[in-house]
Amino acid sequence: MHITATRGDITEQRVDAVVNAANSTLLGGGGVDGAIHRAGGREILRACERLRANDYPEGLPVGEAVATTAGELPARWVIHTVGPTYSATRDRSRLLAACHRESLRVADSLGATSVAFPAISTGVYRYPVDEAAEVAVNAIRETDTDVELVRFVLFDERTYRVFAAVTDRQ
Ligand code: AR6
């Protein structure tokens, strides 16, 4: 598997699936979640509402992942996952690793072989970028998957540099 880091906007990525750093409601929010719903259109929200009604009446648990259409995005699917909020007193790295592992598992079930990830949990959920990058890249490297390309798409220069340093360390 090839793992790369690039600076950019995840909504513009031409990959099979883009991962959304969602919240348990699946009904939208700010950050990358807001950007994906804005750029992808109402179809994504409607699919999320159906998932809530049929499969996740109490919301998507932290560390799990589920796919919807990508609506008007160039990608075919959005894989929604819920990262942990950072805690200075509790190690939530296993939940952050699970987000990456479960997203790849969902990608496999769809037949998606190229997947773009944002820096899950490093925005509103305050996970330190250097810790998150280590957890994310290690989790992906350790997952047995048919996905051939994982592209981390980082919005700001600092986050990009931290992820690039970890992905370049093969
Ligand atoms: N493309 C790529 N990365 C982006 C984009 C974009 N278009 N927009 C923001 N980022 P966050 P979280 C970066 O807060 O910490 C939402 O309200 C951003 O700069 O989106 O997991 C959800 O609904 C940061 O580096 O996700 C949840 O309630 C990274 O994406 C909550 O925020 C993640 O920041 C999830 O918080």
mmCIF file of C-alpha atoms and ligand atoms in Angstrom:
data_model
loop_
_atom_site.group_PDB
_atom_site.id
_atom_site.type_symbol
_atom_site.label_atom_id
_atom_site.label_comp_id
_atom_site.label_asym_id
_atom_site.label_seq_id
_atom_site.Cartn_x
_atom_site.Cartn_y
_atom_site.Cartn_z
ATOM 1 C CA MET A 1 0.000 0.000 0.000
ATOM 2 C CA HIS A 2 1.142 3.522 -0.824
ATOM 3 C CA ILE A 3 0.593 6.153 1.905
ATOM 4 C CA THR A 4 1.031 9.825 0.979
ATOM 5 C CA ALA A 5 0.381 13.239 2.518
ATOM 6 C CA THR A 6 -0.698 16.285 0.552
ATOM 7 C CA ARG A 7 -1.856 19.768 1.469
ATOM 8 C CA GLY A 8 -5.352 20.521 0.176
ATOM 9 C CA ASP A 9 -9.106 20.271 0.435
ATOM 10 C CA ILE A 10 -10.484 16.770 0.856
ATOM 11 C CA THR A 11 -13.694 17.651 -1.005
ATOM 12 C CA GLU A 12 -11.694 18.025 -4.238
ATOM 13 C CA GLN A 13 -9.978 14.635 -4.145
ATOM 14 C CA ARG A 14 -10.455 12.235 -7.056
ATOM 15 C CA VAL A 15 -10.329 9.007 -5.101
ATOM 16 C CA ASP A 16 -12.830 6.206 -4.626
ATOM 17 C CA ALA A 17 -13.704 7.290 -1.088
ATOM 18 C CA VAL A 18 -13.096 10.266 1.168
ATOM 19 C CA VAL A 19 -13.272 9.883 4.937
ATOM 20 C CA ASN A 20 -15.308 12.375 6.947
ATOM 21 C CA ALA A 21 -14.346 13.328 10.511
ATOM 22 C CA ALA A 22 -17.983 13.312 11.599
ATOM 23 C CA ASN A 23 -19.736 13.341 14.967
ATOM 24 C CA SER A 24 -22.048 10.663 16.332
ATOM 25 C CA THR A 25 -25.195 12.385 15.061
ATOM 26 C CA LEU A 26 -24.015 11.982 11.434
ATOM 27 C CA LEU A 27 -26.078 15.084 10.720
ATOM 28 C CA GLY A 28 -23.256 17.500 9.966
ATOM 29 C CA GLY A 29 -21.116 19.988 11.824
ATOM 30 C CA GLY A 30 -18.185 22.309 11.215
ATOM 31 C CA GLY A 31 -14.653 21.668 9.964
ATOM 32 C CA VAL A 32 -14.164 18.957 7.376
ATOM 33 C CA ASP A 33 -17.682 17.604 8.068
ATOM 34 C CA GLY A 34 -19.260 20.940 7.152
ATOM 35 C CA ALA A 35 -17.073 21.213 4.043
ATOM 36 C CA ILE A 36 -18.049 17.716 2.822
ATOM 37 C CA HIS A 37 -21.780 18.333 3.301
ATOM 38 C CA ARG A 38 -21.567 21.757 1.643
ATOM 39 C CA ALA A 39 -19.644 20.522 -1.383
ATOM 40 C CA GLY A 40 -21.445 17.163 -1.697
ATOM 41 C CA GLY A 41 -24.976 18.516 -1.448
ATOM 42 C CA ARG A 42 -28.186 17.359 0.228
ATOM 43 C CA GLU A 43 -27.886 13.770 -0.975
ATOM 44 C CA ILE A 44 -25.230 13.015 1.648
ATOM 45 C CA LEU A 45 -27.359 14.420 4.461
ATOM 46 C CA ARG A 46 -30.393 12.459 3.269
ATOM 47 C CA ALA A 47 -28.320 9.244 3.281
ATOM 48 C CA CYS A 48 -27.082 10.049 6.796
ATOM 49 C CA GLU A 49 -30.635 10.653 7.978
ATOM 50 C CA ARG A 50 -31.631 7.228 6.631
ATOM 51 C CA LEU A 51 -28.698 5.600 8.428
ATOM 52 C CA ARG A 52 -29.770 7.250 11.670
ATOM 53 C CA ALA A 53 -33.371 6.146 11.221
ATOM 54 C CA ASN A 54 -32.590 2.563 10.186
ATOM 55 C CA ASP A 55 -29.217 1.511 11.589
ATOM 56 C CA TYR A 56 -27.961 3.983 14.203
ATOM 57 C CA PRO A 57 -30.905 5.464 16.103
ATOM 58 C CA GLU A 58 -28.521 6.449 18.912
ATOM 59 C CA GLY A 59 -25.812 7.677 16.596
ATOM 60 C CA LEU A 60 -22.574 6.223 15.234
ATOM 61 C CA PRO A 61 -20.275 5.198 18.105
ATOM 62 C CA VAL A 62 -16.768 6.670 18.374
ATOM 63 C CA GLY A 63 -14.269 4.533 16.431
ATOM 64 C CA GLU A 64 -16.822 3.073 14.000
ATOM 65 C CA ALA A 65 -17.308 3.921 10.323
ATOM 66 C CA VAL A 66 -20.125 3.826 7.782
ATOM 67 C CA ALA A 67 -20.421 4.773 4.097
ATOM 68 C CA THR A 68 -22.825 6.934 2.106
ATOM 69 C CA THR A 69 -22.941 8.294 -1.403
ATOM 70 C CA ALA A 70 -20.538 11.172 -2.050
ATOM 71 C CA GLY A 71 -23.303 13.176 -3.741
ATOM 72 C CA GLU A 72 -21.726 15.810 -5.978
ATOM 73 C CA LEU A 73 -18.146 15.219 -4.831
ATOM 74 C CA PRO A 74 -15.665 13.732 -7.312
ATOM 75 C CA ALA A 75 -15.275 10.695 -5.025
ATOM 76 C CA ARG A 76 -17.812 7.838 -5.181
ATOM 77 C CA TRP A 77 -18.343 7.397 -1.449
ATOM 78 C CA VAL A 78 -17.979 9.239 1.817
ATOM 79 C CA ILE A 79 -16.916 7.063 4.736
ATOM 80 C CA HIS A 80 -18.096 8.736 7.936
ATOM 81 C CA THR A 81 -16.180 7.979 11.112
ATOM 82 C CA VAL A 82 -16.261 9.528 14.571
ATOM 83 C CA GLY A 83 -12.936 10.346 16.188
ATOM 84 C CA PRO A 84 -12.393 10.636 19.942
ATOM 85 C CA THR A 85 -12.203 14.010 21.621
ATOM 86 C CA TYR A 86 -8.729 14.434 23.083
ATOM 87 C CA SER A 87 -8.240 13.843 26.785
ATOM 88 C CA ALA A 88 -5.089 14.824 28.661
ATOM 89 C CA THR A 89 -5.807 12.170 31.289
ATOM 90 C CA ARG A 90 -7.088 9.239 29.217
ATOM 91 C CA ASP A 91 -5.335 7.561 26.307
ATOM 92 C CA ARG A 92 -7.845 7.502 23.473
ATOM 93 C CA SER A 93 -5.362 6.437 20.805
ATOM 94 C CA ARG A 94 -7.036 3.049 20.390
ATOM 95 C CA LEU A 95 -10.261 4.771 19.392
ATOM 96 C CA LEU A 96 -8.417 6.986 16.925
ATOM 97 C CA ALA A 97 -6.663 3.908 15.486
ATOM 98 C CA ALA A 98 -10.050 2.170 15.230
ATOM 99 C CA CYS A 99 -11.412 5.033 13.089
ATOM 100 C CA HIS A 100 -8.691 4.397 10.526
ATOM 101 C CA ARG A 101 -8.927 0.620 10.654
ATOM 102 C CA GLU A 102 -12.745 0.605 10.412
ATOM 103 C CA SER A 103 -12.696 3.135 7.562
ATOM 104 C CA LEU A 104 -10.410 0.803 5.580
ATOM 105 C CA ARG A 105 -12.679 -2.116 6.420
ATOM 106 C CA VAL A 106 -15.650 -0.189 5.010
ATOM 107 C CA ALA A 107 -13.559 0.744 1.943
ATOM 108 C CA ASP A 108 -12.853 -2.964 1.391
ATOM 109 C CA SER A 109 -16.546 -3.787 1.625
ATOM 110 C CA LEU A 110 -17.240 -1.189 -1.105
ATOM 111 C CA GLY A 111 -14.369 -2.265 -3.334
ATOM 112 C CA ALA A 112 -12.728 1.156 -2.914
ATOM 113 C CA THR A 113 -8.980 0.991 -3.509
ATOM 114 C CA SER A 114 -8.055 4.675 -3.100
ATOM 115 C CA VAL A 115 -9.041 6.527 0.063
ATOM 116 C CA ALA A 116 -8.394 10.090 1.279
ATOM 117 C CA PHE A 117 -8.283 10.768 5.023
ATOM 118 C CA PRO A 118 -8.365 14.106 6.853
ATOM 119 C CA ALA A 119 -6.485 14.596 10.134
ATOM 120 C CA ILE A 120 -9.282 13.050 12.200
ATOM 121 C CA SER A 121 -9.800 14.521 15.716
ATOM 122 C CA THR A 122 -7.151 17.253 15.331
ATOM 123 C CA GLY A 123 -9.597 20.155 14.905
ATOM 124 C CA VAL A 124 -12.657 20.639 17.090
ATOM 125 C CA TYR A 125 -11.722 17.449 18.997
ATOM 126 C CA ARG A 126 -8.270 18.931 19.912
ATOM 127 C CA TYR A 127 -6.064 15.855 19.443
ATOM 128 C CA PRO A 128 -2.398 16.995 19.212
ATOM 129 C CA VAL A 129 -1.359 16.719 15.568
ATOM 130 C CA ASP A 130 1.940 14.928 16.188
ATOM 131 C CA GLU A 131 0.266 12.214 18.294
ATOM 132 C CA ALA A 132 -2.625 11.877 15.861
ATOM 133 C CA ALA A 133 -0.306 11.515 12.861
ATOM 134 C CA GLU A 134 1.615 8.650 14.508
ATOM 135 C CA VAL A 135 -1.574 6.849 15.493
ATOM 136 C CA ALA A 136 -3.215 7.340 12.089
ATOM 137 C CA VAL A 137 -0.271 6.219 9.966
ATOM 138 C CA ASN A 138 0.560 3.249 12.202
ATOM 139 C CA ALA A 139 -3.058 2.097 12.252
ATOM 140 C CA ILE A 140 -3.210 2.181 8.468
ATOM 141 C CA ARG A 141 0.107 0.382 8.078
ATOM 142 C CA GLU A 142 -1.052 -2.339 10.457
ATOM 143 C CA THR A 143 -4.409 -2.944 8.755
ATOM 144 C CA ASP A 144 -4.776 -5.861 6.392
ATOM 145 C CA THR A 145 -6.654 -4.292 3.458
ATOM 146 C CA ASP A 146 -7.041 -4.304 -0.319
ATOM 147 C CA VAL A 147 -6.834 -0.492 -0.374
ATOM 148 C CA GLU A 148 -3.838 0.430 -2.533
ATOM 149 C CA LEU A 149 -3.608 4.183 -1.987
ATOM 150 C CA VAL A 150 -4.156 6.139 1.212
ATOM 151 C CA ARG A 151 -3.782 9.889 0.798
ATOM 152 C CA PHE A 152 -3.833 12.100 3.885
ATOM 153 C CA VAL A 153 -5.220 15.479 2.844
ATOM 154 C CA LEU A 154 -4.204 18.204 5.257
ATOM 155 C CA PHE A 155 -5.761 21.628 5.239
ATOM 156 C CA ASP A 156 -3.039 23.719 6.847
ATOM 157 C CA GLU A 157 0.708 23.820 6.365
ATOM 158 C CA ARG A 158 1.673 22.760 9.888
ATOM 159 C CA THR A 159 -0.586 19.704 9.905
ATOM 160 C CA TYR A 160 0.674 18.802 6.435
ATOM 161 C CA ARG A 161 4.318 18.960 7.566
ATOM 162 C CA VAL A 162 3.705 16.767 10.599
ATOM 163 C CA PHE A 163 1.857 14.105 8.584
ATOM 164 C CA ALA A 164 4.394 14.248 5.739
ATOM 165 C CA ALA A 165 7.238 13.643 8.207
ATOM 166 C CA VAL A 166 5.493 10.501 9.472
ATOM 167 C CA THR A 167 4.418 9.152 6.062
ATOM 168 C CA ASP A 168 7.915 9.746 4.610
ATOM 169 C CA ARG A 169 9.445 7.652 7.392
ATOM 170 C CA GLN A 170 8.921 4.302 5.673
HETATM 171 N N1 AR6 B 1 -10.213 19.324 3.795
HETATM 172 C C1 AR6 B 1 -9.284 18.730 4.564
HETATM 173 N N2 AR6 B 1 -9.140 18.997 5.887
HETATM 174 C C2 AR6 B 1 -9.970 19.914 6.424
HETATM 175 C C3 AR6 B 1 -10.981 20.571 5.703
HETATM 176 C C4 AR6 B 1 -11.087 20.247 4.315
HETATM 177 N N3 AR6 B 1 -12.003 20.823 3.533
HETATM 178 N N4 AR6 B 1 -11.644 21.420 6.542
HETATM 179 C C5 AR6 B 1 -11.068 21.292 7.766
HETATM 180 N N5 AR6 B 1 -10.047 20.392 7.704
HETATM 181 P P1 AR6 B 1 -12.301 18.869 12.322
HETATM 182 P P2 AR6 B 1 -12.431 16.753 14.378
HETATM 183 C C6 AR6 B 1 -9.133 19.917 8.754
HETATM 184 O O1 AR6 B 1 -12.593 19.889 13.345
HETATM 185 O O2 AR6 B 1 -11.350 17.370 15.188
HETATM 186 C C7 AR6 B 1 -17.092 18.765 13.253
HETATM 187 O O3 AR6 B 1 -17.939 19.791 13.684
HETATM 188 C C8 AR6 B 1 -8.976 20.745 9.994
HETATM 189 O O4 AR6 B 1 -8.131 21.876 9.734
HETATM 190 O O5 AR6 B 1 -13.009 18.945 11.020
HETATM 191 O O6 AR6 B 1 -12.427 15.259 14.176
HETATM 192 C C9 AR6 B 1 -17.737 17.399 13.301
HETATM 193 O O7 AR6 B 1 -19.119 17.452 13.028
HETATM 194 C C10 AR6 B 1 -8.318 19.743 10.923
HETATM 195 O O8 AR6 B 1 -6.923 19.652 10.634
HETATM 196 O O9 AR6 B 1 -12.556 17.367 12.881
HETATM 197 C C11 AR6 B 1 -17.476 16.988 14.703
HETATM 198 O O10 AR6 B 1 -18.419 17.546 15.604
HETATM 199 C C12 AR6 B 1 -8.973 18.415 10.503
HETATM 200 O O11 AR6 B 1 -9.604 18.690 9.244
HETATM 201 C C13 AR6 B 1 -16.118 17.561 15.003
HETATM 202 O O12 AR6 B 1 -15.986 18.688 14.140
HETATM 203 C C14 AR6 B 1 -9.993 17.873 11.474
HETATM 204 O O13 AR6 B 1 -10.716 18.925 12.071
HETATM 205 C C15 AR6 B 1 -14.997 16.595 14.668
HETATM 206 O O14 AR6 B 1 -13.781 17.170 15.070
#
